[in-house]
JSON list of C-alpha atoms and ligand atoms in Angstrom, two decimals:
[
{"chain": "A", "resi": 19, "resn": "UNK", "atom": "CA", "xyz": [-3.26, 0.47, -23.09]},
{"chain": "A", "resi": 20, "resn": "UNK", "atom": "CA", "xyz": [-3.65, 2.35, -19.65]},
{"chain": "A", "resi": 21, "resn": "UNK", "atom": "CA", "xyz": [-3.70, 5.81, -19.09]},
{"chain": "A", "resi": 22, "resn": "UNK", "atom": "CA", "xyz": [-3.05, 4.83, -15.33]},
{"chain": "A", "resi": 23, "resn": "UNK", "atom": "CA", "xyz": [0.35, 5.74, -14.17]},
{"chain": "A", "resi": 24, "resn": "UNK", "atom": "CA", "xyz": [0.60, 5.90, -10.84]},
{"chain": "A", "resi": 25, "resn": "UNK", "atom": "CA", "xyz": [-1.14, 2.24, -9.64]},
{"chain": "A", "resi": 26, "resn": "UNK", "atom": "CA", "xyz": [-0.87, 1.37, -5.66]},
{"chain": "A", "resi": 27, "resn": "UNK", "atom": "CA", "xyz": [-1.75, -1.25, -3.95]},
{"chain": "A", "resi": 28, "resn": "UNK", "atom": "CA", "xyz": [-3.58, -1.29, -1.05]},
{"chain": "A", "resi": 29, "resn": "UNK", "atom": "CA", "xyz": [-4.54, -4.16, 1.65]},
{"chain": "A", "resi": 30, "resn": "UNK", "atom": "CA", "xyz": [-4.36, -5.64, 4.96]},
{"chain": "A", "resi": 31, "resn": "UNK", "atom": "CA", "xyz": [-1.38, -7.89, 5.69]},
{"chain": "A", "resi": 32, "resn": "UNK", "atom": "CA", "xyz": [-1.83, -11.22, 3.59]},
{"chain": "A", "resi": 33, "resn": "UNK", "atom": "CA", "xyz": [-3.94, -9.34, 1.54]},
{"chain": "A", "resi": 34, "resn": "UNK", "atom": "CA", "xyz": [-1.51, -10.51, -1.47]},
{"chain": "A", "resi": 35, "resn": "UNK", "atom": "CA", "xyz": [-0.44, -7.56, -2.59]},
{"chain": "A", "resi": 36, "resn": "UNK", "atom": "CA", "xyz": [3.29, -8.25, -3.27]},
{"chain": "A", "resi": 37, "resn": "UNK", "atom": "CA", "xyz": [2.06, -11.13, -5.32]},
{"chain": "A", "resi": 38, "resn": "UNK", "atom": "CA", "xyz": [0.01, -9.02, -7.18]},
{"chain": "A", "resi": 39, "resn": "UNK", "atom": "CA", "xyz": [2.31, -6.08, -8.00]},
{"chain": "A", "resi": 40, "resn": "UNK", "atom": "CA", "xyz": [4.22, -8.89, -9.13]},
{"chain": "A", "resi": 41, "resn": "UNK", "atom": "CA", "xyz": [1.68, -10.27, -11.92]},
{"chain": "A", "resi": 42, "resn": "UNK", "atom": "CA", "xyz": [0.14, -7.08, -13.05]},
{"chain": "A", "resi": 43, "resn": "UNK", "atom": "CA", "xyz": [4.38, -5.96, -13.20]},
{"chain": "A", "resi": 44, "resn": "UNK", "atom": "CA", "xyz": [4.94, -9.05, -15.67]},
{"chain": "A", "resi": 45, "resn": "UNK", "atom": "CA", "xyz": [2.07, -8.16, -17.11]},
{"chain": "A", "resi": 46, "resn": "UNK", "atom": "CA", "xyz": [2.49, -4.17, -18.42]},
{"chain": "A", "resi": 47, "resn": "UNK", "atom": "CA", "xyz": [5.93, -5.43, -18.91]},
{"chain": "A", "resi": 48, "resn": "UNK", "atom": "CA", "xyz": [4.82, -7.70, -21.45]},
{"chain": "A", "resi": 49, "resn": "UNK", "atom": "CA", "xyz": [2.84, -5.34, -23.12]},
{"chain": "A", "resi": 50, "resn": "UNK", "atom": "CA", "xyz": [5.71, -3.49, -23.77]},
{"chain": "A", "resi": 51, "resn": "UNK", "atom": "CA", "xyz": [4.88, -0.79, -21.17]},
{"chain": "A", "resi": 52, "resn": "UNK", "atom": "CA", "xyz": [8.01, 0.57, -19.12]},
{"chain": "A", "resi": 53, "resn": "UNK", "atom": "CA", "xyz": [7.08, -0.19, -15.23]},
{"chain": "A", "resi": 54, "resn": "UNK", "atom": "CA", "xyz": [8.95, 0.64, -12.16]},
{"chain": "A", "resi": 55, "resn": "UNK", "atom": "CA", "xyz": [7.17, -2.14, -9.34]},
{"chain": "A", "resi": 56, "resn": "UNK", "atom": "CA", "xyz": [8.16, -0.85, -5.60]},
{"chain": "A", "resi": 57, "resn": "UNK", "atom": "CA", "xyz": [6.88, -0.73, -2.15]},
{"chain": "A", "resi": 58, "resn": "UNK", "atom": "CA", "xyz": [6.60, 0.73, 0.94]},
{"chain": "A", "resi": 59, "resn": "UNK", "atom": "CA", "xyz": [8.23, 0.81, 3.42]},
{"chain": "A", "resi": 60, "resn": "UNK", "atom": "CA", "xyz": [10.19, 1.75, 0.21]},
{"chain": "A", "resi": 61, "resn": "UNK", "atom": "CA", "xyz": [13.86, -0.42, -0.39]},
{"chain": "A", "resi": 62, "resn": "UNK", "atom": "CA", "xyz": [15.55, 2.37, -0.55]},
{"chain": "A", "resi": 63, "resn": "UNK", "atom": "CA", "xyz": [18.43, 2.60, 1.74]},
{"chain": "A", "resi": 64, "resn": "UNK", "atom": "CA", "xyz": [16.92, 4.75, 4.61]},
{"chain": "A", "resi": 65, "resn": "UNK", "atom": "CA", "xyz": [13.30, 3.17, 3.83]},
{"chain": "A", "resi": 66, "resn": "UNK", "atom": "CA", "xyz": [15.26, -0.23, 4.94]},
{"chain": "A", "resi": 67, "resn": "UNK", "atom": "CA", "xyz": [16.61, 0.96, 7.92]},
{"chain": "A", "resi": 68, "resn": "UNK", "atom": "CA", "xyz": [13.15, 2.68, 8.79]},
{"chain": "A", "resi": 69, "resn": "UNK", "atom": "CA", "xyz": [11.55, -0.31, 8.38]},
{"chain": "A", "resi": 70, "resn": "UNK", "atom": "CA", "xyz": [13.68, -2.21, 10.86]},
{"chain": "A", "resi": 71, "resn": "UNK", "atom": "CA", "xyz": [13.43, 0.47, 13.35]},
{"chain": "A", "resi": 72, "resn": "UNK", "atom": "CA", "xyz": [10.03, 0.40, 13.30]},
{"chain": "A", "resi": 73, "resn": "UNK", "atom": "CA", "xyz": [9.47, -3.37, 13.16]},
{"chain": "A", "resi": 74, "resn": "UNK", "atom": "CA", "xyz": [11.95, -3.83, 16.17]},
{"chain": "A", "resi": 75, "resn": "UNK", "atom": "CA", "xyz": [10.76, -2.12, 19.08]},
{"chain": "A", "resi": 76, "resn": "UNK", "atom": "CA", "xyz": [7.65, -0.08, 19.92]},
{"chain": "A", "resi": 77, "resn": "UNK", "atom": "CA", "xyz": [8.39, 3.61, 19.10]},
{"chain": "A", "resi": 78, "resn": "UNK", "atom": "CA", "xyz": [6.02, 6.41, 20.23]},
{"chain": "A", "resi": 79, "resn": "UNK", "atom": "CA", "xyz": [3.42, 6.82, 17.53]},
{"chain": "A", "resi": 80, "resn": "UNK", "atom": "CA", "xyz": [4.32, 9.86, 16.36]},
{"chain": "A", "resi": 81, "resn": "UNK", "atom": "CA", "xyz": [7.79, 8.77, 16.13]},
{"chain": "A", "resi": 82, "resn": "UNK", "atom": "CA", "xyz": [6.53, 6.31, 14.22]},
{"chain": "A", "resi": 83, "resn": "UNK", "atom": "CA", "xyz": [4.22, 9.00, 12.04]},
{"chain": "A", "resi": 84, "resn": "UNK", "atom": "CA", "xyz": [7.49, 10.92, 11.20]},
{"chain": "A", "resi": 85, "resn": "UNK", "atom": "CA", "xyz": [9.73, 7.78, 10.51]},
{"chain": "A", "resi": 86, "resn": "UNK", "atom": "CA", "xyz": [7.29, 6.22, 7.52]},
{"chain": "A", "resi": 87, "resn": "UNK", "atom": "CA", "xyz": [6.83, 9.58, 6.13]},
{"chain": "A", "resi": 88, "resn": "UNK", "atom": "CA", "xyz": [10.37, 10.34, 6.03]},
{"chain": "A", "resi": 89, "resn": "UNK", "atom": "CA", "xyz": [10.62, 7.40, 4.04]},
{"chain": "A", "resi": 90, "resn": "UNK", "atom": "CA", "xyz": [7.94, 8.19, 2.02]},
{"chain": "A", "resi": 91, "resn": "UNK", "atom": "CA", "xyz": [9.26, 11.48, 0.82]},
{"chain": "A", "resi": 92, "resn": "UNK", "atom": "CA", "xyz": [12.98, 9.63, 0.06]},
{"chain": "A", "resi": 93, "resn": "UNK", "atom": "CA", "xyz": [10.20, 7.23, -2.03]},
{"chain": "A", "resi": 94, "resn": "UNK", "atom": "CA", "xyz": [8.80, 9.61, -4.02]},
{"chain": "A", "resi": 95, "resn": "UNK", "atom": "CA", "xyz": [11.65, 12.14, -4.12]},
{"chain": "A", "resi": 96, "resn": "UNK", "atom": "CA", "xyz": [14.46, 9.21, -5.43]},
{"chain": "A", "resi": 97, "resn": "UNK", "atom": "CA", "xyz": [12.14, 6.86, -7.20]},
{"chain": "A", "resi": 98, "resn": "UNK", "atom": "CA", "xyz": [8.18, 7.63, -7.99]},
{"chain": "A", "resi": 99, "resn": "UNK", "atom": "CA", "xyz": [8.60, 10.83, -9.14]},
{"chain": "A", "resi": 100, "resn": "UNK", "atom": "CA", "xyz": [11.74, 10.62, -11.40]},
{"chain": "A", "resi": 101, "resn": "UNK", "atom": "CA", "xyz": [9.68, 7.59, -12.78]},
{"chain": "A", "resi": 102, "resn": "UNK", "atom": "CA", "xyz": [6.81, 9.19, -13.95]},
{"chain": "A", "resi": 103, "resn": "UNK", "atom": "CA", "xyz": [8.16, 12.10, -14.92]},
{"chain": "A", "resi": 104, "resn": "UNK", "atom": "CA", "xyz": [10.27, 9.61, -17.58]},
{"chain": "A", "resi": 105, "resn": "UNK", "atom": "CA", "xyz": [6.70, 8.39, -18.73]},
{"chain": "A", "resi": 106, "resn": "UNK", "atom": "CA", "xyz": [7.18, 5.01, -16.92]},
{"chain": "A", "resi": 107, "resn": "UNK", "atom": "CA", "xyz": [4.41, 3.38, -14.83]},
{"chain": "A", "resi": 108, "resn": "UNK", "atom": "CA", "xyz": [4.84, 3.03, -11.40]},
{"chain": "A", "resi": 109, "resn": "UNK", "atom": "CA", "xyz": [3.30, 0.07, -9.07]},
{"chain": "A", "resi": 110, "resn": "UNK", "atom": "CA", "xyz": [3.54, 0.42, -5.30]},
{"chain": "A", "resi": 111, "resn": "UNK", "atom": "CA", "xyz": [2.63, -1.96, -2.91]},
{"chain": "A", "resi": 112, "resn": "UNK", "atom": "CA", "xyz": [1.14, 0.33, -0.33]},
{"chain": "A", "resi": 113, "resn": "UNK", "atom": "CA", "xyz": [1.31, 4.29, -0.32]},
{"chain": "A", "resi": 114, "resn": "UNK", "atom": "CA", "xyz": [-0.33, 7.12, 2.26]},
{"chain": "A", "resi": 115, "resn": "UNK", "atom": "CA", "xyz": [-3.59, 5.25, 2.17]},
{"chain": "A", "resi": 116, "resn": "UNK", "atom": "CA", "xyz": [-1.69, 2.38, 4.52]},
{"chain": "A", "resi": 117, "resn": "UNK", "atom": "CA", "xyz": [-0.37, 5.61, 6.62]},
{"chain": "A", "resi": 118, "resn": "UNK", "atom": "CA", "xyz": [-3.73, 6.89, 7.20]},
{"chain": "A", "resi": 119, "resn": "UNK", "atom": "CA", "xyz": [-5.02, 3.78, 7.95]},
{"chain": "A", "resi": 120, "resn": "UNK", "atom": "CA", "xyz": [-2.68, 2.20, 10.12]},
{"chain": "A", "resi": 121, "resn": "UNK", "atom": "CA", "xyz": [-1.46, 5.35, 12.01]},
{"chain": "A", "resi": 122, "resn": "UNK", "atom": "CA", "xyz": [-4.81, 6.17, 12.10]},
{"chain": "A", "resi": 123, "resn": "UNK", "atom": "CA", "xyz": [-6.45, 3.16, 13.17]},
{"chain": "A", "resi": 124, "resn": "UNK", "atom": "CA", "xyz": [-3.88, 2.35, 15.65]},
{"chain": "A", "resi": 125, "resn": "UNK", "atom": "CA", "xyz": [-4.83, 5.80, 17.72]},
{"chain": "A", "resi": 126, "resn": "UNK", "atom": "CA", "xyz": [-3.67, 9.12, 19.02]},
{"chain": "A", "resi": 127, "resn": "UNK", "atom": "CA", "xyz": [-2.88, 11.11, 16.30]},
{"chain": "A", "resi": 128, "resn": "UNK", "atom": "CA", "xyz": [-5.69, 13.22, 14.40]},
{"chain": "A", "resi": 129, "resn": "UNK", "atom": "CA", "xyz": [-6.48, 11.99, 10.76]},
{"chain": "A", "resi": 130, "resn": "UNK", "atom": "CA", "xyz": [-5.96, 15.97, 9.74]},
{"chain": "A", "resi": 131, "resn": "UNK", "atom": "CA", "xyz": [-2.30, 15.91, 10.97]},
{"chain": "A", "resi": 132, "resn": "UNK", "atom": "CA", "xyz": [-1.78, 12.47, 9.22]},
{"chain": "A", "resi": 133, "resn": "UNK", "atom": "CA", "xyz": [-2.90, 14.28, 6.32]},
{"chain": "A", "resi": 134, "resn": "UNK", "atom": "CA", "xyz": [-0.65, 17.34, 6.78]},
{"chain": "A", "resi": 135, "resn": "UNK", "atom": "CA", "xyz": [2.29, 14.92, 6.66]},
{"chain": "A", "resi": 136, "resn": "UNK", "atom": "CA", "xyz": [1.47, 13.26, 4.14]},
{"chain": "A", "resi": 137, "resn": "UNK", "atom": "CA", "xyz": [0.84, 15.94, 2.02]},
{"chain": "A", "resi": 138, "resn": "UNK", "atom": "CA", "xyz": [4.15, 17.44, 2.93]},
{"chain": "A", "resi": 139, "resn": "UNK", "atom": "CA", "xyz": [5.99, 14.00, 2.18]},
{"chain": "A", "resi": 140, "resn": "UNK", "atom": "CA", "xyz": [4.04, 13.86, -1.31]},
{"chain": "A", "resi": 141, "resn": "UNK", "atom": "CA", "xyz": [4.18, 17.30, -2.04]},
{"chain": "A", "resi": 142, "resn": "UNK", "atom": "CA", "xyz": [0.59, 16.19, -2.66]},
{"chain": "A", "resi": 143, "resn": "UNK", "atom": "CA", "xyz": [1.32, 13.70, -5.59]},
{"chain": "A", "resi": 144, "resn": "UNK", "atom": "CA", "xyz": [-1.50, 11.51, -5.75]},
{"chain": "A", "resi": 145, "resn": "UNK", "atom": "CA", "xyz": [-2.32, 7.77, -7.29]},
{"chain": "A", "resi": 146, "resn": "UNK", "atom": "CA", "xyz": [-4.22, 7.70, -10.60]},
{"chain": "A", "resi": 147, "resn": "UNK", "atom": "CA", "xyz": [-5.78, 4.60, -9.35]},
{"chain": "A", "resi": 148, "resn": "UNK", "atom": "CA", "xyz": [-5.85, 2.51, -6.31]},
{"chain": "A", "resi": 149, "resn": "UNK", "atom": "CA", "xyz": [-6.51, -0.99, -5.93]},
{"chain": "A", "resi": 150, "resn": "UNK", "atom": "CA", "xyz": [-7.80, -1.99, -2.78]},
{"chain": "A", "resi": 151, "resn": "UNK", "atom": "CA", "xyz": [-7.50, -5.99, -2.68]},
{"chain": "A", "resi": 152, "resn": "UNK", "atom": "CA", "xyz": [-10.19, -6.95, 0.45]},
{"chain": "A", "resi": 153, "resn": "UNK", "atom": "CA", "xyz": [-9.92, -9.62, 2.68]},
{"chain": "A", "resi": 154, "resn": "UNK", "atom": "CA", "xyz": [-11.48, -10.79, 5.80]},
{"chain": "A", "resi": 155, "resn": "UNK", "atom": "CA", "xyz": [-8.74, -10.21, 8.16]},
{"chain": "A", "resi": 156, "resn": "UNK", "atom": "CA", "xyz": [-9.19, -13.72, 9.44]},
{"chain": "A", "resi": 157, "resn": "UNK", "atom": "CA", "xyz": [-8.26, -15.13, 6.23]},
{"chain": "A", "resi": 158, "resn": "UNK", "atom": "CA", "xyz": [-5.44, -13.18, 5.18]},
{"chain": "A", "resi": 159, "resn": "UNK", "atom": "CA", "xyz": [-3.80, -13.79, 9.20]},
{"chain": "A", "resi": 160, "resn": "UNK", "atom": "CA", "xyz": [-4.33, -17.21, 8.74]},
{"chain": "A", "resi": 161, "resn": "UNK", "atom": "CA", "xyz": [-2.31, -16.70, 5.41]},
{"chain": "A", "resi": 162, "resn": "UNK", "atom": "CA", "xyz": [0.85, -14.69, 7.24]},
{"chain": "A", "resi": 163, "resn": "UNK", "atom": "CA", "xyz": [0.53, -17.57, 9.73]},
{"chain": "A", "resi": 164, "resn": "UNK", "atom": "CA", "xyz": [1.24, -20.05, 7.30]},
{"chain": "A", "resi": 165, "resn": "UNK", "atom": "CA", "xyz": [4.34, -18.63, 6.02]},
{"chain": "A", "resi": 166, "resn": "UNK", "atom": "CA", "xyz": [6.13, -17.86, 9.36]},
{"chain": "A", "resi": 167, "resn": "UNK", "atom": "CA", "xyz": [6.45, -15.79, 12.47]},
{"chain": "A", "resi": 168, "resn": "UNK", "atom": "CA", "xyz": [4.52, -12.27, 12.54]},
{"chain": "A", "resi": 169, "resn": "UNK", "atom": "CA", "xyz": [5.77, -9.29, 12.81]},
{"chain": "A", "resi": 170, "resn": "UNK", "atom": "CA", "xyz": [4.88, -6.22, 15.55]},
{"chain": "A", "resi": 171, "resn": "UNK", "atom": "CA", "xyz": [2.29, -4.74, 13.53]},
{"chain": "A", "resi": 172, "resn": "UNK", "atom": "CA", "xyz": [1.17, -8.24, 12.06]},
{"chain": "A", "resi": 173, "resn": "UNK", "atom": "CA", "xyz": [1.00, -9.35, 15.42]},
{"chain": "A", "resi": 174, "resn": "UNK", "atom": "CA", "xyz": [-1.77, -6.44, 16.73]},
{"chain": "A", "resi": 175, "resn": "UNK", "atom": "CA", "xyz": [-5.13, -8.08, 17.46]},
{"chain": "A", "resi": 176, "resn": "UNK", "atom": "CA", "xyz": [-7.74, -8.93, 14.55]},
{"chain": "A", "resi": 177, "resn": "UNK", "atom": "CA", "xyz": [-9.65, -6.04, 15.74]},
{"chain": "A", "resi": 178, "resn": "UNK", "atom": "CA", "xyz": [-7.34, -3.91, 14.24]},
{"chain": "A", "resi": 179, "resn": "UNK", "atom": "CA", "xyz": [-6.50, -5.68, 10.70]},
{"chain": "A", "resi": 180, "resn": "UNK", "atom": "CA", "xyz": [-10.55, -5.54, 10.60]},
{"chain": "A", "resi": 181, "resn": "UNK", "atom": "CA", "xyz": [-10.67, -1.03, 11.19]},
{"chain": "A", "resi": 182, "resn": "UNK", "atom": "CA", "xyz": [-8.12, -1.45, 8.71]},
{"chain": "A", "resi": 183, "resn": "UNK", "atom": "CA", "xyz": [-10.08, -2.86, 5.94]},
{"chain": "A", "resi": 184, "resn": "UNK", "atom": "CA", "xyz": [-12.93, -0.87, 6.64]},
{"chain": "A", "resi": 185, "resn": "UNK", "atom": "CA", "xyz": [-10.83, 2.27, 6.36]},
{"chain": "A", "resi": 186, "resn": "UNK", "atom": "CA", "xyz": [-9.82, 0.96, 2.47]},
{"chain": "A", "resi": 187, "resn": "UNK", "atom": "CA", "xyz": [-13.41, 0.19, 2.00]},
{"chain": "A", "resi": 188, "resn": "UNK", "atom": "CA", "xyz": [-14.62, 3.57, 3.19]},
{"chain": "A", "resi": 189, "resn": "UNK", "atom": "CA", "xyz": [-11.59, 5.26, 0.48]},
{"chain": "A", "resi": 190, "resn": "UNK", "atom": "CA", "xyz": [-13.20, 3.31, -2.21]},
{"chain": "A", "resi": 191, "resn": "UNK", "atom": "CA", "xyz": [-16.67, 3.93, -1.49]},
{"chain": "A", "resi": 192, "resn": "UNK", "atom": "CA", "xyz": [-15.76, 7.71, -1.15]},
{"chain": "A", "resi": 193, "resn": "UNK", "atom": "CA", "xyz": [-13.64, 8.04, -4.47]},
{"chain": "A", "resi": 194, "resn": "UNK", "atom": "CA", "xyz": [-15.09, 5.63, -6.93]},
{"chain": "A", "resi": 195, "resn": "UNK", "atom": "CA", "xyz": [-13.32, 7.08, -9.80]},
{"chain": "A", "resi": 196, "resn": "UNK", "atom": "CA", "xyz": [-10.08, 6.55, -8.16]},
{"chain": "A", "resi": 197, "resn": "UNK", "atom": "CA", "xyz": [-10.40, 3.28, -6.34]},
{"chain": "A", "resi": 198, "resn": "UNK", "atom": "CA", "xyz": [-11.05, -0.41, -7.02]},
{"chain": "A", "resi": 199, "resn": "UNK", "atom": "CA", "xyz": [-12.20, -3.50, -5.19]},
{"chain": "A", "resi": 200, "resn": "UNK", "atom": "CA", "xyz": [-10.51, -6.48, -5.62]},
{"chain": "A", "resi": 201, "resn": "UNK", "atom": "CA", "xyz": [-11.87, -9.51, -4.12]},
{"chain": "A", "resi": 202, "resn": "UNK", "atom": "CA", "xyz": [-8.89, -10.79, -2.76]},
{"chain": "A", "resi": 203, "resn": "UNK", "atom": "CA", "xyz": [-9.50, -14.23, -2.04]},
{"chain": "A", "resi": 204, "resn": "UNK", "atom": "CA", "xyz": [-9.01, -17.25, -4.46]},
{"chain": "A", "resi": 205, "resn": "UNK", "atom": "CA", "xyz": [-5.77, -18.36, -6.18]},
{"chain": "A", "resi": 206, "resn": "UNK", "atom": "CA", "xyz": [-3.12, -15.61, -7.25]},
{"chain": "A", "resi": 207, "resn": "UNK", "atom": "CA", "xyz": [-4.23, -16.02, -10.74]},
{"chain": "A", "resi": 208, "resn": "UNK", "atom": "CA", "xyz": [-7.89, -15.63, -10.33]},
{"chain": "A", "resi": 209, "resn": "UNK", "atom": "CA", "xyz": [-7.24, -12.47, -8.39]},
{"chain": "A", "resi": 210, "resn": "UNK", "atom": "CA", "xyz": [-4.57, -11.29, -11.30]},
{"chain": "A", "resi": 211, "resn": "UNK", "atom": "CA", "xyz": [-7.57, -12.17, -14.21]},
{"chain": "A", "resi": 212, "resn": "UNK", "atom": "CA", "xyz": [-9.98, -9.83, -11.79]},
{"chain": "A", "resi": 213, "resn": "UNK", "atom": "CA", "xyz": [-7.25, -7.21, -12.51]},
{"chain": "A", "resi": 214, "resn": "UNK", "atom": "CA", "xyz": [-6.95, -7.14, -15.64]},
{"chain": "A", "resi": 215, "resn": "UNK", "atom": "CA", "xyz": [-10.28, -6.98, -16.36]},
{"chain": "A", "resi": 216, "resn": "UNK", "atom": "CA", "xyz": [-10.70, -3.63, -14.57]},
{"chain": "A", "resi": 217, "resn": "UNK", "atom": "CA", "xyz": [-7.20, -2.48, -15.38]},
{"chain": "B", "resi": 10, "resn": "TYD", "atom": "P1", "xyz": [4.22, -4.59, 4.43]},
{"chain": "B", "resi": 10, "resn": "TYD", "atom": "O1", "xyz": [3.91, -4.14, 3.07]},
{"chain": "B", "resi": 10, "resn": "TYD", "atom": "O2", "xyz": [3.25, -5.54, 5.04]},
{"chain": "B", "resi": 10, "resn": "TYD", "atom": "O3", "xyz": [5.67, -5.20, 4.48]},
{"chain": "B", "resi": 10, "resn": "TYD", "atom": "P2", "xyz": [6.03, -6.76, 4.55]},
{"chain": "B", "resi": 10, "resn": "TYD", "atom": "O4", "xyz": [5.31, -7.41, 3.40]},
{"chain": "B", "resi": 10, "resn": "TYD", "atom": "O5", "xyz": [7.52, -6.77, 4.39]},
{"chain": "B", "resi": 10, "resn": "TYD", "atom": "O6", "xyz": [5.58, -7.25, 5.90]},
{"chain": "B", "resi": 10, "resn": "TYD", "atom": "O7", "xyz": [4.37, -3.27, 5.33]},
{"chain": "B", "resi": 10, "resn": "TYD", "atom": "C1", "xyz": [4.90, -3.32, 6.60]},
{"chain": "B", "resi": 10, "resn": "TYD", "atom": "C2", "xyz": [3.92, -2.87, 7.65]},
{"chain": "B", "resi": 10, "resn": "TYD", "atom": "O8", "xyz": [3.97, -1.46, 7.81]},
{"chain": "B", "resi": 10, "resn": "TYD", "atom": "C3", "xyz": [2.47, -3.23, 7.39]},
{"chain": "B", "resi": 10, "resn": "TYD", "atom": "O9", "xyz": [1.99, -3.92, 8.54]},
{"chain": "B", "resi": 10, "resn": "TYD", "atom": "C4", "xyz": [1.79, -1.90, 7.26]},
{"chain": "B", "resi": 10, "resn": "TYD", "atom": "C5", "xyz": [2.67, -0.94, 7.98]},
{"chain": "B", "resi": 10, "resn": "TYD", "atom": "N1", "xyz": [2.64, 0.45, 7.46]},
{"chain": "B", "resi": 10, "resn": "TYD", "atom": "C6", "xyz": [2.23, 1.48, 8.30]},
{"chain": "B", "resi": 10, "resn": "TYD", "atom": "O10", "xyz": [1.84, 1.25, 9.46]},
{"chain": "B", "resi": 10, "resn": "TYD", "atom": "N2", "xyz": [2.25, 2.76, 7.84]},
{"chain": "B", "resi": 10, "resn": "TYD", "atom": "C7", "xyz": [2.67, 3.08, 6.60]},
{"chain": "B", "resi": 10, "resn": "TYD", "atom": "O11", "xyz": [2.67, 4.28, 6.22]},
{"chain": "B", "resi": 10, "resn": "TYD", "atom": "C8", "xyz": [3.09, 2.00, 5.73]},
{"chain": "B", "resi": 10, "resn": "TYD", "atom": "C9", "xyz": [3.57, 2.29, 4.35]},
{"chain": "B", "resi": 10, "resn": "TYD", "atom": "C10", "xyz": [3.07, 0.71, 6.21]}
]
């Protein structure tokens, strides 16, 4: 039914992307597709220890650069790729778009050498289709709010979530054939139904 086999996810925080992944995973899965639903920072072993490096203390940023793309080339290396080279689908919530957007957003480091690492952590393997879900930032804070205590990066002012979006926005804008909008607010089912229909 799709010739899409690489999907990701891409969002703010409290965008809803985990619950999406979720639904469109039942979903394929349903249909009798094979589907491999995963994340990053990915669960891997090392991806979980990355993660709580990284969400415990303030590293320097390009400690930071080198830490999520070491995870993302265990990601691809031990679970994307062997995936889709068995013909199953794969659905990740969040992929080098986040990287270039959050490292990016957040300062220093020069969008070409953010590129450069991510191509090396890829080896340039690329989503067949993106799916951005937008959300004002106020909304989706207000969401993470709800369900507990932030974390570091959750935490960083609204100013920030709001470059964010505008960097997905800008992605989609500049590769239409690759991208989608979501409109990410409304119930989880309303925002699954707006996925099918493009999916
Ligand atoms: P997230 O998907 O929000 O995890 P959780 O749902 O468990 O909070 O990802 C964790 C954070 O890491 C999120 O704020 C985005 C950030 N991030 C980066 O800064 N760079 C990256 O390359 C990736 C993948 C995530």
């Amino acid at each position: 039914m799709t010739s899409h086999r690489f999907i990701v996810f891409e969002g703010v925080d409290g965008s809803g992307k985990s619950t999406q992944v979720r639904l469109l995973d039942e979903y394929l899965r349903d249909r009798n597709l094979d589907v491999v639903a995963t994340c990053e920072p990915s669960r891997t072993e090392l991806g979980v220890s990355i993660r709580k490096m990284i969400m415990s203390e303030s590293l320097p940023e390009l400690t930071t650069a080198f830490l999520f793309s070491a995870d993302r080339a265990q990601h691809v290396e031990m679970i994307i790729r062997p995936a889709l080279e068995k013909g199953i689908t794969v659905i990740s919530d969040r992929y080098v778009d986040s990287f270039m957007a959050y490292q990016g957003v957040s300062g220093n480091l020069k969008m070409q050498d953010l590129r450069l690492l991510s191509r090396i952590a890829t080896k340039g393997l690329k989503p067949d289709l993106t799916i951005i879900l937008d959300i004002d930032p106020a909304i989706s804070l207000e969401r993470i709010q709800r369900r507990g205590t932030m974390d570091r990066i959750e935490s960083s002012p609204i100013e920030f979530h709001r470059d964010i979006r505008g960097f997905f926005l800008k992605q989609a804008e500049f590769y239409r054939d690759r991208y989608v909008v979501i409109d990410g607010t409304g119930t989880p089912e309303e925002i699954h139904q707006r996925i099918r229909d493009v999916i």
